[in-house]
mmCIF file of C-alpha atoms in Angstrom:
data_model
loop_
_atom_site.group_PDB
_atom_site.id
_atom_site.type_symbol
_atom_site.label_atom_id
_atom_site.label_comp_id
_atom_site.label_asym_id
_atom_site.label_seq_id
_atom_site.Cartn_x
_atom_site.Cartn_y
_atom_site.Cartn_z
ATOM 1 C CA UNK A 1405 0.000 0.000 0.000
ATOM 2 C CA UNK A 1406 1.219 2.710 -0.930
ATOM 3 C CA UNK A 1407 0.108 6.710 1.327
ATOM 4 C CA UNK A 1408 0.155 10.191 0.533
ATOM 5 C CA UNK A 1409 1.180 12.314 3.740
ATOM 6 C CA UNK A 1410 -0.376 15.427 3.176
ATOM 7 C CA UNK A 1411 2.380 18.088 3.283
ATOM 8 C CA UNK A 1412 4.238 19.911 0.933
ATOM 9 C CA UNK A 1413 7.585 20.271 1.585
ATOM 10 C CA UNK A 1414 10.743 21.238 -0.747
ATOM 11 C CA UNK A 1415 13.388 19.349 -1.747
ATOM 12 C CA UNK A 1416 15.574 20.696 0.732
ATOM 13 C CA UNK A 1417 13.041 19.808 3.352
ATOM 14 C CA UNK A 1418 12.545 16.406 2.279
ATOM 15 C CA UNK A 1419 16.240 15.668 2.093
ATOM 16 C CA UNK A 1420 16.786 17.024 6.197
ATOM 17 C CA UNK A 1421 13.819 14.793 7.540
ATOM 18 C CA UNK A 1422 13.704 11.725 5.309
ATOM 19 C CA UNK A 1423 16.443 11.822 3.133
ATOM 20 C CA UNK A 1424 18.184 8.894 4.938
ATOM 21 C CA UNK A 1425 14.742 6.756 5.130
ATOM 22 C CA UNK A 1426 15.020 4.206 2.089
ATOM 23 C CA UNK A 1427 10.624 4.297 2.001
ATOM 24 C CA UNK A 1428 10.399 7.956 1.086
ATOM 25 C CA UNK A 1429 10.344 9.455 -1.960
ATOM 26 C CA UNK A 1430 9.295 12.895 -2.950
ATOM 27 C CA UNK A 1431 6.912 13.888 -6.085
ATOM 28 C CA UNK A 1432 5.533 17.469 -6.603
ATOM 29 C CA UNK A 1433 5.831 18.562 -3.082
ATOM 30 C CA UNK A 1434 4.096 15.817 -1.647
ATOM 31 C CA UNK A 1435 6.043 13.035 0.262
ATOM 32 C CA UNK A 1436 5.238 9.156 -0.997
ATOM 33 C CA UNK A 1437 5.404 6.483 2.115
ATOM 34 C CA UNK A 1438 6.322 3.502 -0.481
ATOM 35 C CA UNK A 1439 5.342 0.632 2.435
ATOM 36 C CA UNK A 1440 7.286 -1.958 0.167
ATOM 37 C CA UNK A 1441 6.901 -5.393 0.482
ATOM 38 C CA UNK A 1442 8.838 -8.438 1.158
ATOM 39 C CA UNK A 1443 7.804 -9.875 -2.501
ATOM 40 C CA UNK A 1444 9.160 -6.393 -3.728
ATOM 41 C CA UNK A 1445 12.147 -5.940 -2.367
ATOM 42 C CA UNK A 1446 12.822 -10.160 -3.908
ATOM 43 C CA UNK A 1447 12.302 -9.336 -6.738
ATOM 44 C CA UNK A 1448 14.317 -5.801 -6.511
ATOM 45 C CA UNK A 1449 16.996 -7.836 -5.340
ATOM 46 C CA UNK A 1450 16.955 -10.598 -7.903
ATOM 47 C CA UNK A 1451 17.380 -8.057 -10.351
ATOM 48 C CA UNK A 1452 20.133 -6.399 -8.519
ATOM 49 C CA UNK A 1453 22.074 -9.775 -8.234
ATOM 50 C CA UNK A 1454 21.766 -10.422 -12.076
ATOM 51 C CA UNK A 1455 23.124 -7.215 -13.239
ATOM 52 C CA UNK A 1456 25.924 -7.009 -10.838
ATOM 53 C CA UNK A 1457 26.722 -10.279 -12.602
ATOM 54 C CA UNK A 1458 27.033 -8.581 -16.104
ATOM 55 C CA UNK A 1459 29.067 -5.639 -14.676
ATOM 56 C CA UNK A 1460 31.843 -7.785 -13.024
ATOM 57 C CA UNK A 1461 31.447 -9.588 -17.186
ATOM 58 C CA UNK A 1462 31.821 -5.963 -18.523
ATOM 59 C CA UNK A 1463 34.749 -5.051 -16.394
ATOM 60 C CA UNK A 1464 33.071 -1.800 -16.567
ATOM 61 C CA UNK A 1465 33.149 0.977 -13.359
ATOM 62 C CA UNK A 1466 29.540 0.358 -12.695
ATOM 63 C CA UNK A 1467 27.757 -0.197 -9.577
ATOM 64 C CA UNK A 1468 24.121 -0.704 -8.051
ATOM 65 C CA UNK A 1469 24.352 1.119 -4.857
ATOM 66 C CA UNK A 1470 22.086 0.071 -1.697
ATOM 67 C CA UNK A 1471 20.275 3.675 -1.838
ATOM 68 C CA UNK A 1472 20.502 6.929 -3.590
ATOM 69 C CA UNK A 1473 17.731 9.523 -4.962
ATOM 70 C CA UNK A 1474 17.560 10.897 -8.459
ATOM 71 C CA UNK A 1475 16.514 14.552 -8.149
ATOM 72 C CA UNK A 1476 15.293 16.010 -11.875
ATOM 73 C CA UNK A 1477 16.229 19.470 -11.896
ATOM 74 C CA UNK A 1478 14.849 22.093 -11.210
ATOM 75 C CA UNK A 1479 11.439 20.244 -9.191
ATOM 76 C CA UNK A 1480 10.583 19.497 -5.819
ATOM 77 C CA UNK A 1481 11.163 15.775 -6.534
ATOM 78 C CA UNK A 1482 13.014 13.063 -5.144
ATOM 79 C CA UNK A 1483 12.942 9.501 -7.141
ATOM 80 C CA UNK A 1484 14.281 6.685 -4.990
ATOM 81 C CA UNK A 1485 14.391 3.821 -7.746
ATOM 82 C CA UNK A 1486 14.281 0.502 -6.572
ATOM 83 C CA UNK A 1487 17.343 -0.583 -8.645
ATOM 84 C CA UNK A 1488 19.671 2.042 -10.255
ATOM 85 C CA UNK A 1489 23.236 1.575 -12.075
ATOM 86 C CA UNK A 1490 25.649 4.119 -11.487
ATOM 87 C CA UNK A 1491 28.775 5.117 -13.644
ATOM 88 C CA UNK A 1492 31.451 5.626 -10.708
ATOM 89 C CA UNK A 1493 33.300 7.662 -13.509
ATOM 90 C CA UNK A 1494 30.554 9.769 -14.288
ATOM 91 C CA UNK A 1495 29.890 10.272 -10.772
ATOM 92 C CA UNK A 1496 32.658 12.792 -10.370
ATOM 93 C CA UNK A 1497 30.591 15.639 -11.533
ATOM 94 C CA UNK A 1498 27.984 15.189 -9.596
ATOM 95 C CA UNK A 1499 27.503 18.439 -7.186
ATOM 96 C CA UNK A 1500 25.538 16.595 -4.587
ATOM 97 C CA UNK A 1501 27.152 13.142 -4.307
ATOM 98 C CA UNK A 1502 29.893 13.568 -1.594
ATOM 99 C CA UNK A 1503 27.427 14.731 0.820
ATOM 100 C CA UNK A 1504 24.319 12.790 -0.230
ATOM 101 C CA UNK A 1505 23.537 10.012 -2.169
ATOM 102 C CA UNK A 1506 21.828 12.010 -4.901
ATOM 103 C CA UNK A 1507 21.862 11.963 -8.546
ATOM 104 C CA UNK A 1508 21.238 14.778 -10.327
ATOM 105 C CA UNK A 1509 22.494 13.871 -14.190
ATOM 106 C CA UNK A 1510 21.442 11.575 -16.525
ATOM 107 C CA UNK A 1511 24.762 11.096 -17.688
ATOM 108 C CA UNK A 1512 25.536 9.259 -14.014
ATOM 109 C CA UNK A 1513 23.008 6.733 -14.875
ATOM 110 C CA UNK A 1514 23.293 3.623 -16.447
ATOM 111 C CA UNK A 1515 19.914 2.125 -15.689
ATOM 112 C CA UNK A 1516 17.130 2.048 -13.377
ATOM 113 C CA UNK A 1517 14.292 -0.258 -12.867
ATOM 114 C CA UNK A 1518 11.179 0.381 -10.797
ATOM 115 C CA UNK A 1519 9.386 -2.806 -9.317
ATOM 116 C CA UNK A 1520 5.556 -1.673 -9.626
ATOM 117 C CA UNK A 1521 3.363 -1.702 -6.208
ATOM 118 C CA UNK A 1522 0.140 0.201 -6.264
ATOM 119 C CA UNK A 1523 1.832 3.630 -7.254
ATOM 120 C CA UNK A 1524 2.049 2.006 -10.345
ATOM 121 C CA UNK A 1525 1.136 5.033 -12.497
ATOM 122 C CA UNK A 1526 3.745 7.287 -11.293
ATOM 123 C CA UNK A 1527 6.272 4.001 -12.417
ATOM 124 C CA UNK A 1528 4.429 4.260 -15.780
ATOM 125 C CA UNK A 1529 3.714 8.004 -16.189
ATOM 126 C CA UNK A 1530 5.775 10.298 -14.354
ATOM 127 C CA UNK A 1531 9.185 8.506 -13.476
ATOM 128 C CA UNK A 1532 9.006 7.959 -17.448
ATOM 129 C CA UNK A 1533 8.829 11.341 -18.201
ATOM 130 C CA UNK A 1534 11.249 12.345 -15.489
ATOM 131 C CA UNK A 1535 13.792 9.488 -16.668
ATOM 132 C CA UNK A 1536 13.644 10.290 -19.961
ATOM 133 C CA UNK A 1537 14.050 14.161 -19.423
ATOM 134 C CA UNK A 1538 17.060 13.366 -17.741
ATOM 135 C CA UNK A 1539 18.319 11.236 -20.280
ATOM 136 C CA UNK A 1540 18.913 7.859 -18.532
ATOM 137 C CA UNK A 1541 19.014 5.675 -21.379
ATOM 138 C CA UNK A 1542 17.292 2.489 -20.006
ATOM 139 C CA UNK A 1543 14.599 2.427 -17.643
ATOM 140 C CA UNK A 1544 12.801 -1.154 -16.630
ATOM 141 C CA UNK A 1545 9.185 -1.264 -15.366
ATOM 142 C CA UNK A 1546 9.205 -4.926 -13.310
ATOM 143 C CA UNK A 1547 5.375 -5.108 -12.834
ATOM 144 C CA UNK A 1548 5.353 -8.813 -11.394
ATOM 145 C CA UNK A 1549 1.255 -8.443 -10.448
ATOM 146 C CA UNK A 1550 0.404 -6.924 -13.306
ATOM 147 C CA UNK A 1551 -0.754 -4.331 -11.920
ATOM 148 C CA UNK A 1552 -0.570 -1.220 -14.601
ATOM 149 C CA UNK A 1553 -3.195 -0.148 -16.772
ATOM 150 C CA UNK A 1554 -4.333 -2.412 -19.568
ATOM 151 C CA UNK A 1555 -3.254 0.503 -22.089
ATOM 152 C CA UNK A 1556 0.389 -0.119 -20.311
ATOM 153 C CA UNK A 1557 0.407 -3.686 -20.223
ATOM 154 C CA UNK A 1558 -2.763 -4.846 -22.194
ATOM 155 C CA UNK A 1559 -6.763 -5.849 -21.376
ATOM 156 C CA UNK A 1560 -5.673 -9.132 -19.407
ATOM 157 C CA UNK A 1561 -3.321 -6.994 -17.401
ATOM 158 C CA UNK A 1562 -0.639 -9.793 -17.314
ATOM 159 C CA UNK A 1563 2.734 -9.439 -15.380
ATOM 160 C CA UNK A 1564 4.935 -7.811 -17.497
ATOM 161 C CA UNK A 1565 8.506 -6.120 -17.809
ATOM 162 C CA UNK A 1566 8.534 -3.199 -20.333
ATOM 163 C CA UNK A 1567 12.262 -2.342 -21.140
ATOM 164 C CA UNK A 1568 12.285 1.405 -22.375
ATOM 165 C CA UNK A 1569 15.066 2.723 -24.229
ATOM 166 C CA UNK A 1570 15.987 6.244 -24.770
ATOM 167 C CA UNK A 1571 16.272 7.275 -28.501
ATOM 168 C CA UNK A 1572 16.239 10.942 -29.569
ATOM 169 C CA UNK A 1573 15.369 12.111 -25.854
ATOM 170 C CA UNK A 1574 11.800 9.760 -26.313
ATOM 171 C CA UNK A 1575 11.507 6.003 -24.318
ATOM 172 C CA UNK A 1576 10.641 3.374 -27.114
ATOM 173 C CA UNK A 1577 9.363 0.456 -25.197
ATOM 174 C CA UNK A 1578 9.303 -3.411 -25.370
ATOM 175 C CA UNK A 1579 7.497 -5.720 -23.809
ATOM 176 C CA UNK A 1580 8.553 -9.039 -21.791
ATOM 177 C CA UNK A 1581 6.102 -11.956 -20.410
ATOM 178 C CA UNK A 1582 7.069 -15.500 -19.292
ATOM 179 C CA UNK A 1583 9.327 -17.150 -20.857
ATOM 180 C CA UNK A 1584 11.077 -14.553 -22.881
ATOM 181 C CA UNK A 1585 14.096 -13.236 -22.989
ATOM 182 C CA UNK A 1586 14.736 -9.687 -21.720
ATOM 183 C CA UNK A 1587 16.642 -7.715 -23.933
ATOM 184 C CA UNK A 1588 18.603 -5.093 -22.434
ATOM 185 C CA UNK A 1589 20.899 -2.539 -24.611
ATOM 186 C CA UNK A 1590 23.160 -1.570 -21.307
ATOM 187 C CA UNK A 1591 23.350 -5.422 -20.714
ATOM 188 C CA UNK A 1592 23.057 -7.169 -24.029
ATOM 189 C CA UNK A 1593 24.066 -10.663 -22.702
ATOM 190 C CA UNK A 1594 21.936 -10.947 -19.834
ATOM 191 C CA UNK A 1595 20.349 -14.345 -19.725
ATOM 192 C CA UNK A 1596 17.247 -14.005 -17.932
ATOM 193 C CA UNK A 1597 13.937 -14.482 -18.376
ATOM 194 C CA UNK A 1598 10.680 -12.990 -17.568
ATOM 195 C CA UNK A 1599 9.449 -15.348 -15.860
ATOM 196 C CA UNK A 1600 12.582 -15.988 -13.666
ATOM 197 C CA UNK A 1601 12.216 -12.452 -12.586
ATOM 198 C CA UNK A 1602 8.336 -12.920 -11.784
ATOM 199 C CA UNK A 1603 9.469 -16.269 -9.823
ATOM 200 C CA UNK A 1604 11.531 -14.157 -7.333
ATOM 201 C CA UNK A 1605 8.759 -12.900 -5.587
ATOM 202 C CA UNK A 1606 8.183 -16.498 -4.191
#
């Protein structure tokens, strides 16, 4: 379940009172209590696991780090992905990172991944927007319930991953159900399936 507290507060506000609580995220002003659950946070890790695989494979400066925000600029937003892949390179011009673990360029950010609870149109609508404005060129939406709208995921609203990658600043999307193989451009020989992710959650 997933609660609106009814307070607007800045960014700078949010970051002083909850900026070190892993369940809070900030959108518009208004602070998100994410309440996620133990299925969630399987399947979060699962994913997590399989991609740190493919780094050490790429013997690239990646990594996934246990928590940071992704502030778009400019808004009184705070994204706290569920998975993100940082580019330790990239990372040295961030302003923000040697005090906080926050993320304000697209250019520090490999890949993210949202696992969808019952915000799920803010994973389908408004991170999408946000991502892409930012230009993170890969953003997964791991909706293991299927529980996005049927003009996300289609009328029998089955669980899907939808793989969006950035081209010409717009997301072009693909969809993934049981046993296919996810194609990732960041990761192009990952070897994992739908379903496998799905199966995660127990």
């Amino acid at each position: 379940m997933v609660q609106a507290i009814p307070k607007s507060l800045s960014f700078e506000e949010f970051i002083a009172d909850y900026g070190d609580r892993d369940r809070y995220e900030l959108i518009d002003g208004e602070l998100i209590d994410m309440e996620p659950t133990g299925p969630h946070e399987e399947v979060a890790a699962f994913l997590i696991r399989k991609f740190n695989v493919e780094i050490d494979r790429l013997c690239v400066r990646w990594f996934t780090p246990t928590r940071c925000l992704i502030k778009p600029l400019g808004q009184s937003t705070a994204l706290g992905p569920d998975v993100a892949i940082l580019d330790k390179a990239a990372i040295a011009n961030e302003p923000l990172w040697q005090q906080e673990p926050i993320i304000t360029l697209g250019s520090s950010v490999k890949l993210v991944a949202e696992v969808v609870s019952t915000n799920w149109s803010n994973d389908y609508a408004r991170k999408v927007e946000d991502y892409a404005a930012l230009g993170i060129p890969e953003y997964w939406i791991v909706d293991y319930l299927g529980l996005g709208g049927r003009q996300f995921i289609g009328i029998d609203k089955p669980p899907t991953i939808t793989v969006l990658q950035l081209v010409e600043g717009v997301y072009q999307g693909q969809l993934f159900r049981g046993g296919e193989r996810i194609i990732s451009p960041t990761f192009p020989n990952l070897e994992i399936t739908a379903e496998q992710v799905f199966a995660a959650a127990g």
